[in-house]
Short mmCIF file of C-alpha atoms in Angstrom, two decimals:
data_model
loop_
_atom_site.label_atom_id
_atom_site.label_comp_id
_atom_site.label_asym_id
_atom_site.label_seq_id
_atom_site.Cartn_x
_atom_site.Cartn_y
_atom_site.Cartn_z
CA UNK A 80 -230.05 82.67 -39.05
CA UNK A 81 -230.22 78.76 -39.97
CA UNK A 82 -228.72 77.92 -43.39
CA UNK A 83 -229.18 74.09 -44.95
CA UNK A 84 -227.05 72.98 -47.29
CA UNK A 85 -227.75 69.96 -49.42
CA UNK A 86 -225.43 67.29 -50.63
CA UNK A 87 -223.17 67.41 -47.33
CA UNK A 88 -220.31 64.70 -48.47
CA UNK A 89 -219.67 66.07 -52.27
CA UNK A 90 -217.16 68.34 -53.14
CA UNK A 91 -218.82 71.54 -53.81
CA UNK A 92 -221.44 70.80 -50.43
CA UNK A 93 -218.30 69.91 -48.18
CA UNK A 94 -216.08 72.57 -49.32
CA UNK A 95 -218.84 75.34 -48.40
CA UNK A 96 -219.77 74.25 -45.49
CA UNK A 97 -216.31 74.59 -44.49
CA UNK A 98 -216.18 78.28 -45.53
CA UNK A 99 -219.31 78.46 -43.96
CA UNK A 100 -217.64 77.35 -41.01
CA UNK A 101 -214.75 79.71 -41.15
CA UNK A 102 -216.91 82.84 -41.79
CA UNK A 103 -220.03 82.41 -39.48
CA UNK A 104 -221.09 84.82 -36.76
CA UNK A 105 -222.44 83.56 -33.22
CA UNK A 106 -225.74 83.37 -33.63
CA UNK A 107 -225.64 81.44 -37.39
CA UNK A 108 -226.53 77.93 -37.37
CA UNK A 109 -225.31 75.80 -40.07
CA UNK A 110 -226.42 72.44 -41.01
CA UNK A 111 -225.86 70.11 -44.03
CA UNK A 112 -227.40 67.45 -45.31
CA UNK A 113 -226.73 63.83 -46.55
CA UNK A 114 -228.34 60.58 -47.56
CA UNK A 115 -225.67 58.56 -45.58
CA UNK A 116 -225.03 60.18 -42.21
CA UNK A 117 -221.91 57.86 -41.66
CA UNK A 118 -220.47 59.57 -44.20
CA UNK A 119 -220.83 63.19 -42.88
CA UNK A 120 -217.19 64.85 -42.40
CA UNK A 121 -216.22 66.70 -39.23
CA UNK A 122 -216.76 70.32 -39.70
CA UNK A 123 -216.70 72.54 -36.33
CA UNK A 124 -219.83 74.69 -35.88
CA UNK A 125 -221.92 71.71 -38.52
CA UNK A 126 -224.83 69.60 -37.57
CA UNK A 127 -225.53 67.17 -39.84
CA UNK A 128 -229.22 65.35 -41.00
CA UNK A 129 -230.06 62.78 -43.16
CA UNK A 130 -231.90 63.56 -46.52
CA UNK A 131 -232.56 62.32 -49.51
CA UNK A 132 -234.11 64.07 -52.47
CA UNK A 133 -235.88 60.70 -53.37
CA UNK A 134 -237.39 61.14 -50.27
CA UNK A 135 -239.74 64.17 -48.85
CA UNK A 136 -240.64 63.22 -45.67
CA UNK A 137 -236.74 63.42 -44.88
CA UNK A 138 -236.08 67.02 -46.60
CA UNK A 139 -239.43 68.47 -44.44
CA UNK A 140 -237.11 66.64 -41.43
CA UNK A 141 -233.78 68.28 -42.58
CA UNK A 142 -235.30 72.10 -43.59
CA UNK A 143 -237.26 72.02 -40.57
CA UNK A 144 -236.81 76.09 -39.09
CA UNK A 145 -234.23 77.34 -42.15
CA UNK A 146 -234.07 80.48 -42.93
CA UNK A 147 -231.72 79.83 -46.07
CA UNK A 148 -231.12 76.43 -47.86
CA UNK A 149 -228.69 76.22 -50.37
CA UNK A 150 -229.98 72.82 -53.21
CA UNK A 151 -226.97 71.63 -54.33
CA UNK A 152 -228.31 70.35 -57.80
CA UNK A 153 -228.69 66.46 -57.76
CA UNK A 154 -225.71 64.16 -59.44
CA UNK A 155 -227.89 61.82 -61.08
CA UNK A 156 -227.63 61.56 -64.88
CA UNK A 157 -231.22 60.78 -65.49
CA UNK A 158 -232.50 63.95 -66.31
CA UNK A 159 -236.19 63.03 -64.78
CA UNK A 160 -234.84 61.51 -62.19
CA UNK A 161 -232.75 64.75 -61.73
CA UNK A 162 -235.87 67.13 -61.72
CA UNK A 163 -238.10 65.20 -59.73
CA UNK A 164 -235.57 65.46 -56.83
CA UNK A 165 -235.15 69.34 -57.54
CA UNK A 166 -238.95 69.21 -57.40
CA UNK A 167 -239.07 67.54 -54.04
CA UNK A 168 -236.46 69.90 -52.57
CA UNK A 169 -238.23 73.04 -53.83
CA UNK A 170 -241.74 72.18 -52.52
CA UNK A 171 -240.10 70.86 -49.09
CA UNK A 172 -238.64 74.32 -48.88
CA UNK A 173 -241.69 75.50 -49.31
CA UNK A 174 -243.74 73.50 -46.93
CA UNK A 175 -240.88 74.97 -44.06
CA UNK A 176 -241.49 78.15 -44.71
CA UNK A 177 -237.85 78.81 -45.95
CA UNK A 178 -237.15 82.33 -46.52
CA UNK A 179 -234.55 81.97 -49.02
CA UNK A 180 -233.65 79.39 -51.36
CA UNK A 181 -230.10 79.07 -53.79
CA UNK A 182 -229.49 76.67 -56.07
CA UNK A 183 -226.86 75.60 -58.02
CA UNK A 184 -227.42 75.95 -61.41
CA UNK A 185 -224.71 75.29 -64.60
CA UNK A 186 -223.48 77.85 -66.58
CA UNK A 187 -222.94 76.37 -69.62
CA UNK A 188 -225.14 79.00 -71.12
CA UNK A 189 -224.57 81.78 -69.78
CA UNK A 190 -226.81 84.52 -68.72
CA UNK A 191 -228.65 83.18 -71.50
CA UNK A 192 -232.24 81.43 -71.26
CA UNK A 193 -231.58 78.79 -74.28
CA UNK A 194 -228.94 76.34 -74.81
CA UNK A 195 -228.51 73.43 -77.02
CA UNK A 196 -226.95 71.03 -73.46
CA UNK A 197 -229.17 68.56 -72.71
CA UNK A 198 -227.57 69.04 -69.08
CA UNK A 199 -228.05 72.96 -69.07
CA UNK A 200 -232.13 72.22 -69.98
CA UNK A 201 -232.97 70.35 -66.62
CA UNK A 202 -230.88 73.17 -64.71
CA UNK A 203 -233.25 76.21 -66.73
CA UNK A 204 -236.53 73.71 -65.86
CA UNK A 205 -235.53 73.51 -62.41
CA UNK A 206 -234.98 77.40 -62.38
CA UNK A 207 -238.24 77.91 -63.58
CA UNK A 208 -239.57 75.48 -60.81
CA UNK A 209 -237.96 77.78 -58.01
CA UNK A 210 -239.69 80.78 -59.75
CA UNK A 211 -243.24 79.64 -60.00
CA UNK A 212 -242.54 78.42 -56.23
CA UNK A 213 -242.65 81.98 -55.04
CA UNK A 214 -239.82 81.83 -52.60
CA UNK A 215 -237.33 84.41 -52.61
CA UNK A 216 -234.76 82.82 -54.15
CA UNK A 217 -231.01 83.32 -55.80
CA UNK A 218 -229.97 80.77 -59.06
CA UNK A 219 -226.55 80.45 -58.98
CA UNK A 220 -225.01 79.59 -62.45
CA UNK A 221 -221.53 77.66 -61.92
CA UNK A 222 -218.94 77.98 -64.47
CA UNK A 223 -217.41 74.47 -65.46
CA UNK A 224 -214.76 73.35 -62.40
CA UNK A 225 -211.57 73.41 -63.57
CA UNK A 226 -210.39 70.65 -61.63
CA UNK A 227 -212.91 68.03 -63.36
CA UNK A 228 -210.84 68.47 -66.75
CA UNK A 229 -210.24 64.52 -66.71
CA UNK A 230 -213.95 63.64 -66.66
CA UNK A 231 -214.22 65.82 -69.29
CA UNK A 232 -211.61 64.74 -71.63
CA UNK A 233 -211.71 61.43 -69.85
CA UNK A 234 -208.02 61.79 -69.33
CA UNK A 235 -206.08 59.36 -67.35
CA UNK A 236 -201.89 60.43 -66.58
CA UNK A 237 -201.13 57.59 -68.95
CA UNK A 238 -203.95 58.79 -71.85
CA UNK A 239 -202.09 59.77 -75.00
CA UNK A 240 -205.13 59.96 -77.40
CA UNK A 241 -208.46 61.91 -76.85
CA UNK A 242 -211.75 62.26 -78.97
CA UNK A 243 -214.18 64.91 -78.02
CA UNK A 244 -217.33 66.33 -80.15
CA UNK A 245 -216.46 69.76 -80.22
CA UNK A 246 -214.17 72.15 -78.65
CA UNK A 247 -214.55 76.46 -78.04
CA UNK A 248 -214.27 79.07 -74.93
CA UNK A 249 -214.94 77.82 -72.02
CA UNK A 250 -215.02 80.53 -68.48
CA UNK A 251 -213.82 77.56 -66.14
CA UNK A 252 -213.92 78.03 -62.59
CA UNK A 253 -212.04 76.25 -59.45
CA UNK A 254 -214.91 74.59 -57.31
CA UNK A 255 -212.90 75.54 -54.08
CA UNK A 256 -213.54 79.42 -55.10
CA UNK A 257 -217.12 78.70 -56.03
CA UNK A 258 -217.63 77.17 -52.82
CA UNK A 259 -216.11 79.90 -51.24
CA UNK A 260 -218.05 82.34 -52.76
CA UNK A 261 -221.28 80.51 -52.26
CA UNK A 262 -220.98 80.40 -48.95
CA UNK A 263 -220.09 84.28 -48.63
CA UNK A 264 -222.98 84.53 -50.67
CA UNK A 265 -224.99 82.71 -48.15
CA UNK A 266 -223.68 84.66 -45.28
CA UNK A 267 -224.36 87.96 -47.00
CA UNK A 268 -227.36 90.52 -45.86
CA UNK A 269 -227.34 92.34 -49.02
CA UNK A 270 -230.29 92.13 -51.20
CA UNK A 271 -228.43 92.93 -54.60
CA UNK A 272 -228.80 89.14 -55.68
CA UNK A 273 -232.28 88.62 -53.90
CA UNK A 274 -234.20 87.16 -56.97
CA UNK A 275 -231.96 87.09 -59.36
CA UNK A 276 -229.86 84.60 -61.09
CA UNK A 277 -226.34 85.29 -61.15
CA UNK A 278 -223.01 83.60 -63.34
CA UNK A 279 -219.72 83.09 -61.54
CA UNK A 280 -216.98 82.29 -63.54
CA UNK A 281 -213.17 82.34 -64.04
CA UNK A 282 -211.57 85.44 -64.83
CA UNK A 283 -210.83 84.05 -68.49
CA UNK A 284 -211.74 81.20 -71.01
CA UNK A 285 -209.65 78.11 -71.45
CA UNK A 286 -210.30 75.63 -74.88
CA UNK A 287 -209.67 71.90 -74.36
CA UNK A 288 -207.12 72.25 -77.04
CA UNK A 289 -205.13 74.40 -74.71
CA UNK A 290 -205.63 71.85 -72.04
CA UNK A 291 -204.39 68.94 -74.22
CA UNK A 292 -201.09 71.51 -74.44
CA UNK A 293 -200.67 72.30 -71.30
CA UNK A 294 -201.35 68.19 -70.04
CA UNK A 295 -198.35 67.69 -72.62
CA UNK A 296 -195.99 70.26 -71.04
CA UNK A 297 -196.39 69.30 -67.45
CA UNK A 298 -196.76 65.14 -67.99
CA UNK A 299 -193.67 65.24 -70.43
CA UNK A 300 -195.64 62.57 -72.70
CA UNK A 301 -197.44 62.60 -76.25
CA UNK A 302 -201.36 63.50 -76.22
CA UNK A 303 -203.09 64.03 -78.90
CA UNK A 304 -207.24 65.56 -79.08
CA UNK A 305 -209.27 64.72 -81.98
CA UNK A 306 -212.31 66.66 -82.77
CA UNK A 307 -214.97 64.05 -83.96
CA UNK A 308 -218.20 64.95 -86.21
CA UNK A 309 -220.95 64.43 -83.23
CA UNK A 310 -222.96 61.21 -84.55
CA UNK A 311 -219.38 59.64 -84.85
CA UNK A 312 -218.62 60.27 -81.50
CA UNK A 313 -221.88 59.10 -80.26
CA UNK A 314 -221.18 55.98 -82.08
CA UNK A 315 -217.31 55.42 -80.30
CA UNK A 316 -218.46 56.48 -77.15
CA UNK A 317 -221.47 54.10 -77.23
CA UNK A 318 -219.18 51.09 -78.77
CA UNK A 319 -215.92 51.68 -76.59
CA UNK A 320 -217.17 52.86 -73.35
CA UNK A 321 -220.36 50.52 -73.63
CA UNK A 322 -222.79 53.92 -72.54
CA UNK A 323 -226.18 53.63 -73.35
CA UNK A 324 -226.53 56.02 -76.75
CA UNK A 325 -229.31 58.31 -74.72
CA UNK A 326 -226.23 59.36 -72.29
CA UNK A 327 -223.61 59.86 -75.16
CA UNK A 328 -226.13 61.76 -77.17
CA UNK A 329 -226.94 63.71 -74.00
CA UNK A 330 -223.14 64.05 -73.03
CA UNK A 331 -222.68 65.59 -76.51
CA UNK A 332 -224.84 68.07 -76.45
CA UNK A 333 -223.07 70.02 -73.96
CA UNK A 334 -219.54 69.95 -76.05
CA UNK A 335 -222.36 71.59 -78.97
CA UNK A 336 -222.63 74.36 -76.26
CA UNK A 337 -219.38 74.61 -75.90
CA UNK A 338 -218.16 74.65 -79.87
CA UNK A 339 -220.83 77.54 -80.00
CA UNK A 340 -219.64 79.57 -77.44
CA UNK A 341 -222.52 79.24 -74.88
CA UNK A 342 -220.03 79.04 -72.21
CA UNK A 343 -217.50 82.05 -73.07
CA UNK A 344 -219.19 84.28 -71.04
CA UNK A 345 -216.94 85.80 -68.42
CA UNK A 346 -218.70 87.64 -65.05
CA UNK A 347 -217.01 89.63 -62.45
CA UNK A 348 -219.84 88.10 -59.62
CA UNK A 349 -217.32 85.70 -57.96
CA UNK A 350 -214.50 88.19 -58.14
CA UNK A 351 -216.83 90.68 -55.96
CA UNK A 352 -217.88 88.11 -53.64
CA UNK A 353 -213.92 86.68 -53.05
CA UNK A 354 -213.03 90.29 -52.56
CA UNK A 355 -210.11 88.97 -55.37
CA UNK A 356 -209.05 88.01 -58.67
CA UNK A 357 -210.33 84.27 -58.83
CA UNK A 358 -207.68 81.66 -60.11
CA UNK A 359 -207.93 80.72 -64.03
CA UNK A 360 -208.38 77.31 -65.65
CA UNK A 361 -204.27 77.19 -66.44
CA UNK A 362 -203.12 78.31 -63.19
CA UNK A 363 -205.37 75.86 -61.28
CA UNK A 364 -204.79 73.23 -63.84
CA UNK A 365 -201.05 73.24 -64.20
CA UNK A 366 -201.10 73.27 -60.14
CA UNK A 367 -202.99 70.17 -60.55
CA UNK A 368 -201.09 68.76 -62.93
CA UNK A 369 -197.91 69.16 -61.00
CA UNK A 370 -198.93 68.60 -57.62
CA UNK A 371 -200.49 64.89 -59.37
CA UNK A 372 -196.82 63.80 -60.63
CA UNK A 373 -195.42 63.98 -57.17
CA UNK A 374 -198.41 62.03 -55.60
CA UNK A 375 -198.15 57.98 -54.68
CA UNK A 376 -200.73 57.09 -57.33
CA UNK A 377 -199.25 58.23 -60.80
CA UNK A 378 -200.92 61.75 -61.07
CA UNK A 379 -203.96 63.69 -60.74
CA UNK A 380 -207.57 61.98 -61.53
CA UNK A 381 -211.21 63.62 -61.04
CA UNK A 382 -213.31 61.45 -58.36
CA UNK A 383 -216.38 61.26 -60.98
CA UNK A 384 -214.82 59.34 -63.52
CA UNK A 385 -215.36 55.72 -61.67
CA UNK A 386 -219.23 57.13 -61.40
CA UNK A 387 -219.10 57.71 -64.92
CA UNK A 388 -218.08 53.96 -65.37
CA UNK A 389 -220.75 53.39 -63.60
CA UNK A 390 -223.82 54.75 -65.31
CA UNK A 391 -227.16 55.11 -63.31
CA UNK A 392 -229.93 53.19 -65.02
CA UNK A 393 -232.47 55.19 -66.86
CA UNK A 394 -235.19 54.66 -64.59
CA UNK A 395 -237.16 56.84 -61.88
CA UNK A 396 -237.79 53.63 -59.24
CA UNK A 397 -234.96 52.86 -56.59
CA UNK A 398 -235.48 49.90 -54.63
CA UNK A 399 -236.85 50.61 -51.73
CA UNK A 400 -237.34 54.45 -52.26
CA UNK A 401 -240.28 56.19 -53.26
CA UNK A 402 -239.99 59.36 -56.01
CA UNK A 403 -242.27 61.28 -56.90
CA UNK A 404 -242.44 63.04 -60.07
CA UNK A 405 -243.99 66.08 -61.56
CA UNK A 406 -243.29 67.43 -64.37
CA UNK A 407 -243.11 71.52 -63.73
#
């Protein structure tokens, strides 16, 4: 068996194939995949190959004689930037003949089909993409990571104010246990998820009110969360944080989802696959939290928030790279 896994150097792509590494058999090969090879962490048992989802000549390279790839859904913040690279991974999977594709959806939904995220609409298009492709295939729906709570709330250990656009249940889950369970997932024979889409969450739902809280216990100083009527927090977002409107509208939407419940859904899926209870959004929080205070740099931050600071243009032309685009 030869299993692929896309976006090699992030969190969630790292962290698998490290579980990957841990729980493969002789006679698995496992391989990720990354734009910038230099980059490309030691894992024992892992080749790594250079891809890029702007690129298909390098993904027909990188699936070249897998079995199972694993599309780790793209970080761009364009949303047709973001499909057109789903679309080039899917049809490079199936110009190699892969016999099994997973991707990582969101699960800001739910097992539901409709949501009111801007975000959670490119993941259900790209779904649909890997369906009409006719590969076997398994859609994994992630529940929000737990340990990006700063990027969400964009929380900083000296932040005593916060605004957000809405606030409601939320089935967190830590990425390390997703990744974990993604790659037993990957490993597995069984043919209960074989076209299918599946949720894996937390064990219980977590508000960002109760966040604020628990931010307040452990840091020992004032924080207060204000819940802002959307187009108002559009408008701060857009004049504070200098983000082009079409992101803060787009970043909205999802806290919509979230004041509405879409993402109080709670699965047992991860639980099976872990073979355990996974960890909650407090206990993996407050660990977090504590372990930050005691670290050289003032406390615990989320890696995405200087990307954030950086926004991606809204544009589908790279210099230098070629996309192509089709709209499913």
């Amino acid at each position: 068996m030869n299993i692929v896994v896309t976006g090699a150097t992030g969190g969630l792509g790292r962290s698998t194939l490290e579980f990957l590494s841990r729980f493969s058999s002789p006679g698995t090969f496992v391989t990720g995949t990354t734009r910038t090879l230099c980059r490309a962490p030691y894992i024992p048992g892992v080749l790594f190959r250079r891809a890029d989802f702007c690129v298909p000549e390098s993904l027909d390279l990188a699936f070249a004689g897998a079995s199972r790839v694993l599309i780790i859904s793209s970080s761009s913040f364009d949303d047709d930037l973001r499909l057109a690279q789903h679309r080039n991974a899917i049809d490079a999977c199936v110009r190699a003949g892969v016999e099994r594709v997973y991707y990582t959806s969101l699960g800001i939904c739910g097992k539901k089909e409709v949501t009111v995220s801007t975000l959670q609409q490119t993941h259900l298009e790209t779904e649909k993409m890997i369906k009409a492709s006719n590969i076997p295939y398994t859609i994994i729906r992630e529940g929000i990571y737990a340990e990006c709570f700063p990027l969400l709330l964009s929380w900083h250990p000296n932040t005593t104010s916060a605004i957000l656009p809405g606030d409601g249940p939320i089935s967190f889950a830590s990425r390390t246990e997703l990744a974990e369970g993604t790659a037993r997932l990957l490993l597995s024979d069984d043919l209960q998820y074989l076209n299918s889409t599946i949720l894996l969450t937390g064990p219980s739902t977590f508000t960002f009110a109760e966040i604020t809280a628990l931010i307040r216990e452990i840091q020992g100083t004032p924080l207060t969360l204000e819940i802002l009527p959307e187009d108002e927090y559009v408008r701060r977002i857009v004049a504070s944080r200098e983000r082009p409107e079409w992101f803060a509208k787009s970043w909205a939407s999802s806290f919509r989802a979230f004041s509405e419940g879409e993402s109080g859904e709670v699965d047992l899926t991860l639980e099976t696959l872990l073979g355990r209870k996974p960890r909650g959004a407090e206990e993996v929080i407050r660990a977090l939290l504590i372990e930050g205070k005691d670290n050289e740099e003032g406390g615990y931050t989320w890696h995405q928030n200087a990307k954030l600071r950086a926004i991606a243009k809204h544009t589908c032309i790279q210099a230098g790279v070629t996309i192509i685009i089709e709209k499913p």
